[in-house]
Amino acid sequence: MLVIGLIREGKVPADNRVALTPAQCKWLVKHYPELRILVQRSPNRCFTDDEYRRAGIEVVDDLSECTLLLGIKEVPVSQLISGKTYLFFSHTKKKQAFNQPLMKAMVERNITLIDYECLEHEDGQRIIGFGFFAGIVGAHNGIMGYGNRTGAYHLGRVGEVKDYRELIHTYFGLKLPRVKIAITGSGRVAHGILEIMTLMDVQDVEPGEFLSRNFDYPVYVHLKGAQLYRHRQNGSYNREDFHAHAADYDCLFEEYCAHTDILMNGIYWEPSMPRLFSMETMQRPDFRIQTIADITDDKNGSVPCNLGDATIEDPIYGVNKLTGERTAPYIPGSIDIMAVGNLPNELPRDASRFFGEQLIKYVLEDIRKGGSRIIERATILQDGKLTADYDYLSDYAY
């Protein structure tokens, strides 16, 4: 029998999302009698212990009898159970220094780690994640921040509503000024941003129009890989080549800096990739951007003035355009940065439902049947040993 455990999130601050909702747990045990699900007691989940009990799911303290443990964020070393299989976002595949102790502990305790971030289709497209709702909340916060800076309108916080359906109703009657918005990226984050643009009645325009015209209504331009990057030698863009040899490419976004009021960044970034612009670019007199929603949130990454995480409670800070120093938001001479690493926590129930659907559809079925190539490619550790795809982590893990 496969016994699945939903772990209590231990990272501080505690994440309130879940891998499976009560309704999804109920559906799974109904359709697969050989499956059992245990939920570890938690005061912080967006779905309460009582909601799981009402769905017929056992709520317990001890998960030692489980074979598969599902979480969201990194598991504290003190809470790891030796010899178990875990699924969570480990943030280790880039050798993140702050999670090296976690990696070493999992090796020592013979743990099997399947990382959600590494679950991909054959073409490299991510299978599972919270990106769509990160895009939803990040786009909302970006528009909110611009309104706070300009005073042109007022938009409340996402956390003031109970769910996404209620959030949509807050946009009725909202009239944005003649703002120009640049959106970067092509994945789930970008899809979430575009959803908000549609709900707020912001019009899509082509790159050439965006750069050459002003409009009497709010507009956005959507910039994907081919519009953002160009090979330094042959002037072309190839997605696979870019990800393999990003240092050979230049970024084309600089020309948009003089025509953009709000930047909503949803691109994947690694240190080898060129940044959207430089810190020096912000010093130019024609630098127009006033608000940046850096939704993918890489410190000093594709958005160089991302100086680190803000919080859900206080999501926006300022950066002085001349000195690059962090300031209060909404003051003259600064640019406002929205950079929050756990944006979907503002719509946790909706985000968890979406995540659980993908987990059931693409992952749990394969695990229940004994595995698949998708699962193999996402397995960083097997019984405490690095798998072949992640051997490059040897100096980090051992």
mmCIF file of C-alpha atoms in Angstrom:
data_model
loop_
_atom_site.group_PDB
_atom_site.id
_atom_site.type_symbol
_atom_site.label_atom_id
_atom_site.label_comp_id
_atom_site.label_asym_id
_atom_site.label_seq_id
_atom_site.Cartn_x
_atom_site.Cartn_y
_atom_site.Cartn_z
ATOM 1 C CA MET A 1 0.000 0.000 0.000
ATOM 2 C CA LEU A 2 1.186 3.499 -0.855
ATOM 3 C CA VAL A 3 0.840 5.714 2.226
ATOM 4 C CA ILE A 4 1.073 9.426 1.426
ATOM 5 C CA GLY A 5 1.742 11.979 4.147
ATOM 6 C CA LEU A 6 1.118 15.716 3.905
ATOM 7 C CA ILE A 7 3.806 17.226 6.103
ATOM 8 C CA ARG A 8 3.454 20.260 8.328
ATOM 9 C CA GLU A 9 5.445 23.113 6.793
ATOM 10 C CA GLY A 10 8.383 23.836 9.077
ATOM 11 C CA LYS A 11 10.238 26.614 7.311
ATOM 12 C CA VAL A 12 9.927 30.001 9.007
ATOM 13 C CA PRO A 13 7.830 31.902 8.149
ATOM 14 C CA ALA A 14 5.507 28.925 7.655
ATOM 15 C CA ASP A 15 4.031 28.476 4.201
ATOM 16 C CA ASN A 16 0.249 28.133 4.172
ATOM 17 C CA ARG A 17 -0.099 26.248 0.877
ATOM 18 C CA VAL A 18 -0.652 22.498 0.572
ATOM 19 C CA ALA A 19 0.191 19.874 -2.033
ATOM 20 C CA LEU A 20 -3.302 18.323 -1.899
ATOM 21 C CA THR A 21 -6.577 19.883 -0.751
ATOM 22 C CA PRO A 22 -9.116 17.997 1.371
ATOM 23 C CA ALA A 23 -11.351 17.437 -1.663
ATOM 24 C CA GLN A 24 -8.436 16.090 -3.692
ATOM 25 C CA CYS A 25 -7.449 13.711 -0.882
ATOM 26 C CA LYS A 26 -11.026 12.464 -0.675
ATOM 27 C CA TRP A 27 -11.091 11.882 -4.450
ATOM 28 C CA LEU A 28 -7.813 9.963 -4.386
ATOM 29 C CA VAL A 29 -8.756 7.520 -1.627
ATOM 30 C CA LYS A 30 -12.167 6.969 -3.204
ATOM 31 C CA HIS A 31 -10.720 6.085 -6.613
ATOM 32 C CA TYR A 32 -7.651 4.196 -5.370
ATOM 33 C CA PRO A 33 -8.590 1.952 -2.414
ATOM 34 C CA GLU A 34 -4.982 0.768 -2.124
ATOM 35 C CA LEU A 35 -3.962 4.357 -1.327
ATOM 36 C CA ARG A 36 -3.935 5.867 2.155
ATOM 37 C CA ILE A 37 -3.367 9.524 3.045
ATOM 38 C CA LEU A 38 -2.307 10.952 6.406
ATOM 39 C CA VAL A 39 -2.190 14.673 7.169
ATOM 40 C CA GLN A 40 0.156 16.017 9.823
ATOM 41 C CA ARG A 41 -1.487 18.475 12.199
ATOM 42 C CA SER A 42 -0.774 22.098 11.374
ATOM 43 C CA PRO A 43 -2.070 25.458 12.614
ATOM 44 C CA ASN A 44 -0.885 27.303 9.511
ATOM 45 C CA ARG A 45 -2.446 25.604 6.486
ATOM 46 C CA CYS A 46 -4.971 27.429 4.344
ATOM 47 C CA PHE A 47 -7.130 24.298 4.770
ATOM 48 C CA THR A 48 -7.703 23.452 8.428
ATOM 49 C CA ASP A 49 -7.233 20.094 10.102
ATOM 50 C CA ASP A 50 -11.009 19.912 10.530
ATOM 51 C CA GLU A 51 -11.535 20.341 6.786
ATOM 52 C CA TYR A 52 -9.366 17.260 6.180
ATOM 53 C CA ARG A 53 -11.219 15.315 8.885
ATOM 54 C CA ARG A 54 -14.582 16.201 7.327
ATOM 55 C CA ALA A 55 -13.218 14.838 4.037
ATOM 56 C CA GLY A 56 -12.531 11.526 5.786
ATOM 57 C CA ILE A 57 -8.744 11.964 5.975
ATOM 58 C CA GLU A 58 -6.762 11.014 9.080
ATOM 59 C CA VAL A 59 -5.017 13.881 10.852
ATOM 60 C CA VAL A 60 -2.005 12.746 12.890
ATOM 61 C CA ASP A 61 1.253 13.927 14.452
ATOM 62 C CA ASP A 62 3.469 11.021 13.406
ATOM 63 C CA LEU A 63 4.111 10.338 9.709
ATOM 64 C CA SER A 64 6.698 7.601 10.208
ATOM 65 C CA GLU A 65 4.491 4.945 8.573
ATOM 66 C CA CYS A 66 4.233 6.963 5.337
ATOM 67 C CA THR A 67 6.189 5.931 2.253
ATOM 68 C CA LEU A 68 5.813 9.223 0.364
ATOM 69 C CA LEU A 69 5.917 12.649 2.050
ATOM 70 C CA LEU A 70 4.591 15.730 0.265
ATOM 71 C CA GLY A 71 5.504 19.286 1.257
ATOM 72 C CA ILE A 72 5.912 22.685 -0.387
ATOM 73 C CA LYS A 73 9.012 24.520 0.896
ATOM 74 C CA GLU A 74 12.309 23.110 2.211
ATOM 75 C CA VAL A 75 11.997 20.725 5.152
ATOM 76 C CA PRO A 76 14.021 21.755 8.236
ATOM 77 C CA VAL A 77 16.839 19.295 8.901
ATOM 78 C CA SER A 78 15.450 18.523 12.357
ATOM 79 C CA GLN A 79 12.167 17.333 10.815
ATOM 80 C CA LEU A 80 13.577 14.972 8.177
ATOM 81 C CA ILE A 81 12.625 11.299 8.581
ATOM 82 C CA SER A 82 15.387 8.919 7.510
ATOM 83 C CA GLY A 83 14.824 6.579 4.585
ATOM 84 C CA LYS A 84 11.701 8.309 3.268
ATOM 85 C CA THR A 85 10.821 9.635 -0.198
ATOM 86 C CA TYR A 86 10.099 13.371 -0.208
ATOM 87 C CA LEU A 87 8.583 15.703 -2.782
ATOM 88 C CA PHE A 88 9.096 19.433 -2.192
ATOM 89 C CA PHE A 89 10.839 22.475 -3.644
ATOM 90 C CA SER A 90 14.366 21.890 -2.299
ATOM 91 C CA HIS A 91 16.113 24.826 -4.036
ATOM 92 C CA THR A 92 19.322 22.837 -4.313
ATOM 93 C CA LYS A 93 19.815 22.141 -8.019
ATOM 94 C CA LYS A 94 21.725 25.417 -8.507
ATOM 95 C CA LYS A 95 23.950 24.619 -5.495
ATOM 96 C CA GLN A 96 22.202 27.233 -3.385
ATOM 97 C CA ALA A 97 24.564 27.734 -0.450
ATOM 98 C CA PHE A 98 21.798 28.370 2.078
ATOM 99 C CA ASN A 99 20.385 24.866 1.482
ATOM 100 C CA GLN A 100 23.653 22.917 1.444
ATOM 101 C CA PRO A 101 23.136 21.714 5.055
ATOM 102 C CA LEU A 102 19.735 20.363 4.010
ATOM 103 C CA MET A 103 21.257 18.509 1.057
ATOM 104 C CA LYS A 104 24.000 16.986 3.201
ATOM 105 C CA ALA A 105 21.447 15.913 5.815
ATOM 106 C CA MET A 106 19.315 14.182 3.189
ATOM 107 C CA VAL A 107 22.389 12.312 1.957
ATOM 108 C CA GLU A 108 23.288 11.237 5.474
ATOM 109 C CA ARG A 109 19.742 10.046 6.177
ATOM 110 C CA ASN A 110 19.384 8.009 2.964
ATOM 111 C CA ILE A 111 16.489 10.090 1.733
ATOM 112 C CA THR A 112 15.040 9.963 -1.785
ATOM 113 C CA LEU A 113 14.343 13.497 -3.035
ATOM 114 C CA ILE A 114 12.026 14.224 -5.968
ATOM 115 C CA ASP A 115 12.075 17.964 -6.612
ATOM 116 C CA TYR A 116 8.926 19.599 -8.017
ATOM 117 C CA GLU A 117 11.091 22.110 -9.881
ATOM 118 C CA CYS A 118 12.737 19.285 -11.833
ATOM 119 C CA LEU A 119 9.523 17.673 -13.054
ATOM 120 C CA GLU A 120 9.593 18.469 -16.773
ATOM 121 C CA HIS A 121 8.164 17.300 -20.062
ATOM 122 C CA GLU A 122 10.609 16.038 -22.696
ATOM 123 C CA ASP A 123 10.989 19.541 -24.155
ATOM 124 C CA GLY A 124 11.968 21.008 -20.791
ATOM 125 C CA GLN A 125 8.598 22.603 -19.996
ATOM 126 C CA ARG A 126 7.904 22.591 -16.255
ATOM 127 C CA ILE A 127 5.036 20.283 -15.293
ATOM 128 C CA ILE A 128 4.085 21.550 -11.868
ATOM 129 C CA GLY A 129 4.373 24.781 -9.965
ATOM 130 C CA PHE A 130 2.655 27.825 -8.522
ATOM 131 C CA GLY A 131 3.786 30.169 -11.286
ATOM 132 C CA PHE A 132 0.328 31.049 -12.589
ATOM 133 C CA PHE A 133 -0.834 32.383 -9.233
ATOM 134 C CA ALA A 134 2.530 34.058 -8.653
ATOM 135 C CA GLY A 135 1.804 35.908 -11.893
ATOM 136 C CA ILE A 136 -1.722 36.783 -10.754
ATOM 137 C CA VAL A 137 -0.642 38.194 -7.395
ATOM 138 C CA GLY A 138 2.545 39.794 -8.732
ATOM 139 C CA ALA A 139 0.726 41.623 -11.522
ATOM 140 C CA HIS A 140 -1.907 42.856 -9.076
ATOM 141 C CA ASN A 141 0.802 44.106 -6.696
ATOM 142 C CA GLY A 142 2.646 45.829 -9.529
ATOM 143 C CA ILE A 143 -0.485 47.717 -10.592
ATOM 144 C CA MET A 144 -1.231 48.463 -6.934
ATOM 145 C CA GLY A 145 2.273 49.886 -6.435
ATOM 146 C CA TYR A 146 2.017 52.142 -9.471
ATOM 147 C CA GLY A 147 -1.287 53.482 -8.163
ATOM 148 C CA ASN A 148 0.289 54.144 -4.770
ATOM 149 C CA ARG A 149 3.158 56.055 -6.398
ATOM 150 C CA THR A 150 1.079 58.152 -8.797
ATOM 151 C CA GLY A 151 -2.145 58.540 -6.805
ATOM 152 C CA ALA A 152 -4.078 57.905 -10.030
ATOM 153 C CA TYR A 153 -6.216 55.144 -8.473
ATOM 154 C CA HIS A 154 -6.358 52.894 -5.424
ATOM 155 C CA LEU A 155 -6.102 49.120 -5.443
ATOM 156 C CA GLY A 156 -6.370 47.054 -2.254
ATOM 157 C CA ARG A 157 -4.305 44.052 -1.181
ATOM 158 C CA VAL A 158 -4.929 40.558 -2.521
ATOM 159 C CA GLY A 159 -4.966 39.230 1.036
ATOM 160 C CA GLU A 160 -8.080 41.289 1.763
ATOM 161 C CA VAL A 161 -10.211 38.898 -0.322
ATOM 162 C CA LYS A 162 -10.935 35.244 0.380
ATOM 163 C CA ASP A 163 -10.233 33.844 -3.093
ATOM 164 C CA TYR A 164 -9.529 34.551 -6.752
ATOM 165 C CA ARG A 165 -13.196 34.869 -7.654
ATOM 166 C CA GLU A 166 -13.628 37.679 -5.149
ATOM 167 C CA LEU A 167 -10.400 39.323 -6.362
ATOM 168 C CA ILE A 168 -11.825 39.561 -9.875
ATOM 169 C CA HIS A 169 -14.777 41.540 -8.551
ATOM 170 C CA THR A 170 -12.438 44.168 -7.091
ATOM 171 C CA TYR A 171 -11.448 45.147 -10.642
ATOM 172 C CA PHE A 172 -14.956 46.187 -11.671
ATOM 173 C CA GLY A 173 -14.933 49.947 -12.174
ATOM 174 C CA LEU A 174 -11.134 50.207 -12.024
ATOM 175 C CA LYS A 175 -9.931 52.646 -14.672
ATOM 176 C CA LEU A 176 -6.199 52.675 -15.258
ATOM 177 C CA PRO A 177 -4.449 55.743 -16.685
ATOM 178 C CA ARG A 178 -2.535 55.771 -19.984
ATOM 179 C CA VAL A 179 0.121 53.454 -18.661
ATOM 180 C CA LYS A 180 2.563 51.378 -20.752
ATOM 181 C CA ILE A 181 3.441 47.967 -19.325
ATOM 182 C CA ALA A 182 6.184 45.596 -20.497
ATOM 183 C CA ILE A 183 5.706 41.899 -19.670
ATOM 184 C CA THR A 184 8.546 39.409 -20.018
ATOM 185 C CA GLY A 185 8.422 35.617 -20.099
ATOM 186 C CA SER A 186 6.439 32.796 -21.684
ATOM 187 C CA GLY A 187 5.679 30.356 -18.869
ATOM 188 C CA ARG A 188 3.015 30.078 -16.187
ATOM 189 C CA VAL A 189 4.083 33.313 -14.503
ATOM 190 C CA ALA A 190 3.549 35.239 -17.728
ATOM 191 C CA HIS A 191 0.177 33.536 -18.239
ATOM 192 C CA GLY A 192 -0.908 34.771 -14.805
ATOM 193 C CA ILE A 193 0.215 38.311 -15.610
ATOM 194 C CA LEU A 194 -1.679 38.253 -18.913
ATOM 195 C CA GLU A 195 -4.807 37.067 -17.092
ATOM 196 C CA ILE A 196 -4.715 40.198 -14.934
ATOM 197 C CA MET A 197 -4.095 42.402 -17.977
ATOM 198 C CA THR A 198 -7.275 40.999 -19.547
ATOM 199 C CA LEU A 199 -9.310 41.482 -16.372
ATOM 200 C CA MET A 200 -8.090 45.080 -16.050
ATOM 201 C CA ASP A 201 -8.805 45.801 -19.725
ATOM 202 C CA VAL A 202 -5.190 46.564 -20.649
ATOM 203 C CA GLN A 203 -4.724 46.240 -24.422
ATOM 204 C CA ASP A 204 -2.067 44.136 -26.135
ATOM 205 C CA VAL A 205 0.145 45.970 -28.670
ATOM 206 C CA GLU A 206 3.039 44.884 -30.861
ATOM 207 C CA PRO A 207 6.644 45.745 -29.924
ATOM 208 C CA GLY A 208 7.014 48.234 -32.784
ATOM 209 C CA GLU A 209 3.869 50.105 -31.746
ATOM 210 C CA PHE A 210 4.911 50.103 -28.104
ATOM 211 C CA LEU A 211 8.257 51.712 -28.957
ATOM 212 C CA SER A 212 6.952 54.279 -31.429
ATOM 213 C CA ARG A 213 3.548 55.400 -30.116
ATOM 214 C CA ASN A 214 1.747 56.761 -27.112
ATOM 215 C CA PHE A 215 -1.819 55.641 -26.460
ATOM 216 C CA ASP A 216 -4.988 57.097 -24.962
ATOM 217 C CA TYR A 217 -5.572 53.904 -22.953
ATOM 218 C CA PRO A 218 -3.463 51.424 -20.961
ATOM 219 C CA VAL A 219 -1.412 48.986 -23.073
ATOM 220 C CA TYR A 220 1.075 46.175 -22.629
ATOM 221 C CA VAL A 221 3.686 44.502 -24.792
ATOM 222 C CA HIS A 222 4.503 40.833 -24.221
ATOM 223 C CA LEU A 223 8.195 40.068 -24.802
ATOM 224 C CA LYS A 224 9.254 36.434 -25.108
ATOM 225 C CA GLY A 225 12.685 34.974 -25.856
ATOM 226 C CA ALA A 226 12.867 35.988 -29.513
ATOM 227 C CA GLN A 227 11.940 39.587 -28.683
ATOM 228 C CA LEU A 228 14.342 39.774 -25.733
ATOM 229 C CA TYR A 229 17.571 38.111 -26.859
ATOM 230 C CA ARG A 230 19.759 38.110 -29.958
ATOM 231 C CA HIS A 231 22.865 36.067 -30.715
ATOM 232 C CA ARG A 232 25.873 38.341 -30.719
ATOM 233 C CA GLN A 233 27.331 36.868 -33.906
ATOM 234 C CA ASN A 234 24.475 35.834 -36.186
ATOM 235 C CA GLY A 235 21.618 37.985 -34.851
ATOM 236 C CA SER A 236 19.236 35.038 -34.391
ATOM 237 C CA TYR A 237 17.478 33.455 -31.414
ATOM 238 C CA ASN A 238 17.183 29.743 -30.728
ATOM 239 C CA ARG A 239 15.669 28.683 -27.401
ATOM 240 C CA GLU A 240 17.782 25.553 -26.929
ATOM 241 C CA ASP A 241 20.991 27.291 -27.946
ATOM 242 C CA PHE A 242 20.200 30.239 -25.682
ATOM 243 C CA HIS A 243 19.755 28.027 -22.633
ATOM 244 C CA ALA A 244 22.965 26.156 -23.491
ATOM 245 C CA HIS A 245 25.068 29.212 -24.444
ATOM 246 C CA ALA A 246 23.333 32.248 -22.923
ATOM 247 C CA ALA A 247 26.615 34.160 -22.639
ATOM 248 C CA ASP A 248 26.679 34.404 -26.459
ATOM 249 C CA TYR A 249 23.491 36.505 -26.471
ATOM 250 C CA ASP A 250 22.701 40.172 -25.874
ATOM 251 C CA CYS A 251 19.484 41.401 -24.270
ATOM 252 C CA LEU A 252 17.316 43.779 -26.287
ATOM 253 C CA PHE A 253 15.239 45.180 -23.426
ATOM 254 C CA GLU A 254 17.313 48.353 -22.918
ATOM 255 C CA GLU A 255 15.435 50.138 -25.711
ATOM 256 C CA TYR A 256 12.148 49.567 -23.838
ATOM 257 C CA CYS A 257 13.349 51.373 -20.712
ATOM 258 C CA ALA A 258 12.511 54.776 -22.214
ATOM 259 C CA HIS A 259 8.987 53.695 -23.185
ATOM 260 C CA THR A 260 7.805 51.656 -20.192
ATOM 261 C CA ASP A 261 6.061 52.783 -16.993
ATOM 262 C CA ILE A 262 5.681 49.349 -15.365
ATOM 263 C CA LEU A 263 7.857 46.277 -15.905
ATOM 264 C CA MET A 264 6.395 42.889 -14.981
ATOM 265 C CA ASN A 265 9.178 40.344 -15.103
ATOM 266 C CA GLY A 266 8.335 36.677 -15.543
ATOM 267 C CA ILE A 267 11.445 35.242 -17.209
ATOM 268 C CA TYR A 268 13.572 32.379 -15.976
ATOM 269 C CA TRP A 269 17.096 33.551 -15.181
ATOM 270 C CA GLU A 270 20.506 32.037 -14.427
ATOM 271 C CA PRO A 271 23.790 33.890 -13.828
ATOM 272 C CA SER A 272 25.029 33.118 -17.349
ATOM 273 C CA MET A 273 22.087 35.003 -18.880
ATOM 274 C CA PRO A 274 22.236 38.715 -19.715
ATOM 275 C CA ARG A 275 20.240 41.055 -17.483
ATOM 276 C CA LEU A 276 17.322 43.088 -18.813
ATOM 277 C CA PHE A 277 19.239 46.324 -18.175
ATOM 278 C CA SER A 278 22.116 47.570 -16.037
ATOM 279 C CA MET A 279 22.168 49.644 -12.870
ATOM 280 C CA GLU A 280 23.789 52.386 -14.943
ATOM 281 C CA THR A 281 20.773 52.388 -17.274
ATOM 282 C CA MET A 282 18.615 53.630 -14.397
ATOM 283 C CA GLN A 283 20.733 56.791 -14.223
ATOM 284 C CA ARG A 284 19.809 57.850 -17.750
ATOM 285 C CA PRO A 285 17.454 60.848 -17.921
ATOM 286 C CA ASP A 286 15.143 58.977 -20.327
ATOM 287 C CA PHE A 287 14.748 55.947 -18.007
ATOM 288 C CA ARG A 288 10.966 55.901 -17.634
ATOM 289 C CA ILE A 289 10.197 52.803 -15.563
ATOM 290 C CA GLN A 290 8.692 53.697 -12.194
ATOM 291 C CA THR A 291 7.478 50.319 -10.927
ATOM 292 C CA ILE A 292 8.955 46.834 -11.352
ATOM 293 C CA ALA A 293 7.105 43.682 -10.339
ATOM 294 C CA ASP A 294 9.964 41.162 -10.368
ATOM 295 C CA ILE A 295 7.735 38.123 -10.053
ATOM 296 C CA THR A 296 10.397 35.489 -10.702
ATOM 297 C CA ASP A 297 12.352 37.304 -7.972
ATOM 298 C CA ASP A 298 16.069 36.652 -8.484
ATOM 299 C CA LYS A 299 18.189 38.867 -6.252
ATOM 300 C CA ASN A 300 20.605 40.832 -8.484
ATOM 301 C CA GLY A 301 19.274 38.745 -11.357
ATOM 302 C CA SER A 302 17.515 39.670 -14.602
ATOM 303 C CA VAL A 303 16.340 42.806 -12.778
ATOM 304 C CA PRO A 304 19.622 44.147 -11.339
ATOM 305 C CA CYS A 305 17.902 46.496 -8.868
ATOM 306 C CA ASN A 306 16.237 43.580 -7.085
ATOM 307 C CA LEU A 307 18.118 43.960 -3.804
ATOM 308 C CA GLY A 308 16.428 40.995 -2.152
ATOM 309 C CA ASP A 309 13.086 39.790 -0.915
ATOM 310 C CA ALA A 310 10.356 41.966 0.467
ATOM 311 C CA THR A 311 7.492 40.374 2.404
ATOM 312 C CA ILE A 312 3.839 39.722 1.744
ATOM 313 C CA GLU A 313 3.015 42.197 4.520
ATOM 314 C CA ASP A 314 5.275 44.903 3.034
ATOM 315 C CA PRO A 315 5.850 43.882 -0.602
ATOM 316 C CA ILE A 316 7.350 47.018 -2.148
ATOM 317 C CA TYR A 317 10.553 48.919 -1.471
ATOM 318 C CA GLY A 318 12.383 51.684 -3.310
ATOM 319 C CA VAL A 319 15.813 51.774 -4.952
ATOM 320 C CA ASN A 320 17.618 55.055 -5.502
ATOM 321 C CA LYS A 321 18.215 55.365 -9.246
ATOM 322 C CA LEU A 322 21.576 57.112 -8.844
ATOM 323 C CA THR A 323 23.155 55.243 -5.930
ATOM 324 C CA GLY A 324 21.395 51.870 -6.157
ATOM 325 C CA GLU A 325 20.670 51.981 -2.436
ATOM 326 C CA ARG A 326 17.468 50.664 -0.903
ATOM 327 C CA THR A 327 14.970 53.337 0.129
ATOM 328 C CA ALA A 328 11.373 53.686 1.195
ATOM 329 C CA PRO A 329 8.940 53.218 -1.717
ATOM 330 C CA TYR A 330 7.120 55.944 -3.609
ATOM 331 C CA ILE A 331 9.678 58.733 -3.083
ATOM 332 C CA PRO A 332 11.205 61.018 -5.748
ATOM 333 C CA GLY A 333 14.389 59.734 -7.320
ATOM 334 C CA SER A 334 13.620 56.090 -6.584
ATOM 335 C CA ILE A 335 12.158 53.195 -8.533
ATOM 336 C CA ASP A 336 9.684 50.891 -6.778
ATOM 337 C CA ILE A 337 10.466 47.161 -6.618
ATOM 338 C CA MET A 338 7.939 44.434 -5.822
ATOM 339 C CA ALA A 339 10.001 41.320 -5.048
ATOM 340 C CA VAL A 340 8.322 38.632 -2.944
ATOM 341 C CA GLY A 341 9.341 34.973 -2.995
ATOM 342 C CA ASN A 342 6.020 33.455 -1.895
ATOM 343 C CA LEU A 343 3.411 35.453 -3.788
ATOM 344 C CA PRO A 344 0.928 32.551 -4.191
ATOM 345 C CA ASN A 345 0.505 32.550 -0.397
ATOM 346 C CA GLU A 346 -1.818 35.517 -0.898
ATOM 347 C CA LEU A 347 -4.249 33.205 -2.764
ATOM 348 C CA PRO A 348 -3.305 29.950 -1.041
ATOM 349 C CA ARG A 349 -6.505 27.965 -1.468
ATOM 350 C CA ASP A 350 -6.770 28.651 -5.203
ATOM 351 C CA ALA A 351 -3.041 28.078 -5.717
ATOM 352 C CA SER A 352 -3.166 24.794 -3.782
ATOM 353 C CA ARG A 353 -6.122 23.499 -5.810
ATOM 354 C CA PHE A 354 -4.305 24.225 -9.049
ATOM 355 C CA PHE A 355 -1.078 22.650 -7.792
ATOM 356 C CA GLY A 356 -2.849 19.533 -6.538
ATOM 357 C CA GLU A 357 -4.595 19.023 -9.870
ATOM 358 C CA GLN A 358 -1.249 18.984 -11.679
ATOM 359 C CA LEU A 359 0.254 16.706 -9.027
ATOM 360 C CA ILE A 360 -2.552 14.162 -9.396
ATOM 361 C CA LYS A 361 -2.577 14.323 -13.188
ATOM 362 C CA TYR A 362 1.135 14.131 -13.948
ATOM 363 C CA VAL A 363 2.967 12.820 -10.886
ATOM 364 C CA LEU A 364 1.040 10.720 -8.388
ATOM 365 C CA GLU A 365 -0.353 8.426 -11.060
ATOM 366 C CA ASP A 366 3.181 7.641 -12.263
ATOM 367 C CA ILE A 367 4.425 7.096 -8.709
ATOM 368 C CA ARG A 368 1.468 4.829 -7.942
ATOM 369 C CA LYS A 369 2.327 2.725 -10.992
ATOM 370 C CA GLY A 370 5.991 2.416 -10.031
ATOM 371 C CA GLY A 371 7.621 5.438 -11.642
ATOM 372 C CA SER A 372 8.346 6.948 -15.053
ATOM 373 C CA ARG A 373 11.106 8.730 -16.928
ATOM 374 C CA ILE A 374 9.616 12.051 -15.774
ATOM 375 C CA ILE A 375 9.936 10.958 -12.148
ATOM 376 C CA GLU A 376 13.462 9.644 -12.754
ATOM 377 C CA ARG A 377 14.624 12.960 -14.221
ATOM 378 C CA ALA A 378 13.261 14.818 -11.185
ATOM 379 C CA THR A 379 14.882 12.491 -8.628
ATOM 380 C CA ILE A 380 17.936 14.277 -7.276
ATOM 381 C CA LEU A 381 18.698 11.729 -4.550
ATOM 382 C CA GLN A 382 17.912 8.012 -4.505
ATOM 383 C CA ASP A 383 18.386 6.521 -1.028
ATOM 384 C CA GLY A 384 20.826 9.283 -0.164
ATOM 385 C CA LYS A 385 22.914 9.062 -3.359
ATOM 386 C CA LEU A 386 22.939 11.540 -6.222
ATOM 387 C CA THR A 387 21.385 10.181 -9.409
ATOM 388 C CA ALA A 388 23.254 10.358 -12.713
ATOM 389 C CA ASP A 389 21.458 13.520 -13.885
ATOM 390 C CA TYR A 390 22.611 15.384 -10.762
ATOM 391 C CA ASP A 391 26.148 14.114 -10.403
ATOM 392 C CA TYR A 392 27.335 17.682 -10.958
ATOM 393 C CA LEU A 393 26.192 18.342 -7.358
ATOM 394 C CA SER A 394 28.839 16.002 -5.898
ATOM 395 C CA ASP A 395 31.006 18.736 -4.389
ATOM 396 C CA TYR A 396 27.851 20.297 -2.926
ATOM 397 C CA ALA A 397 26.163 17.180 -1.539
ATOM 398 C CA TYR A 398 29.020 15.048 -0.169
#
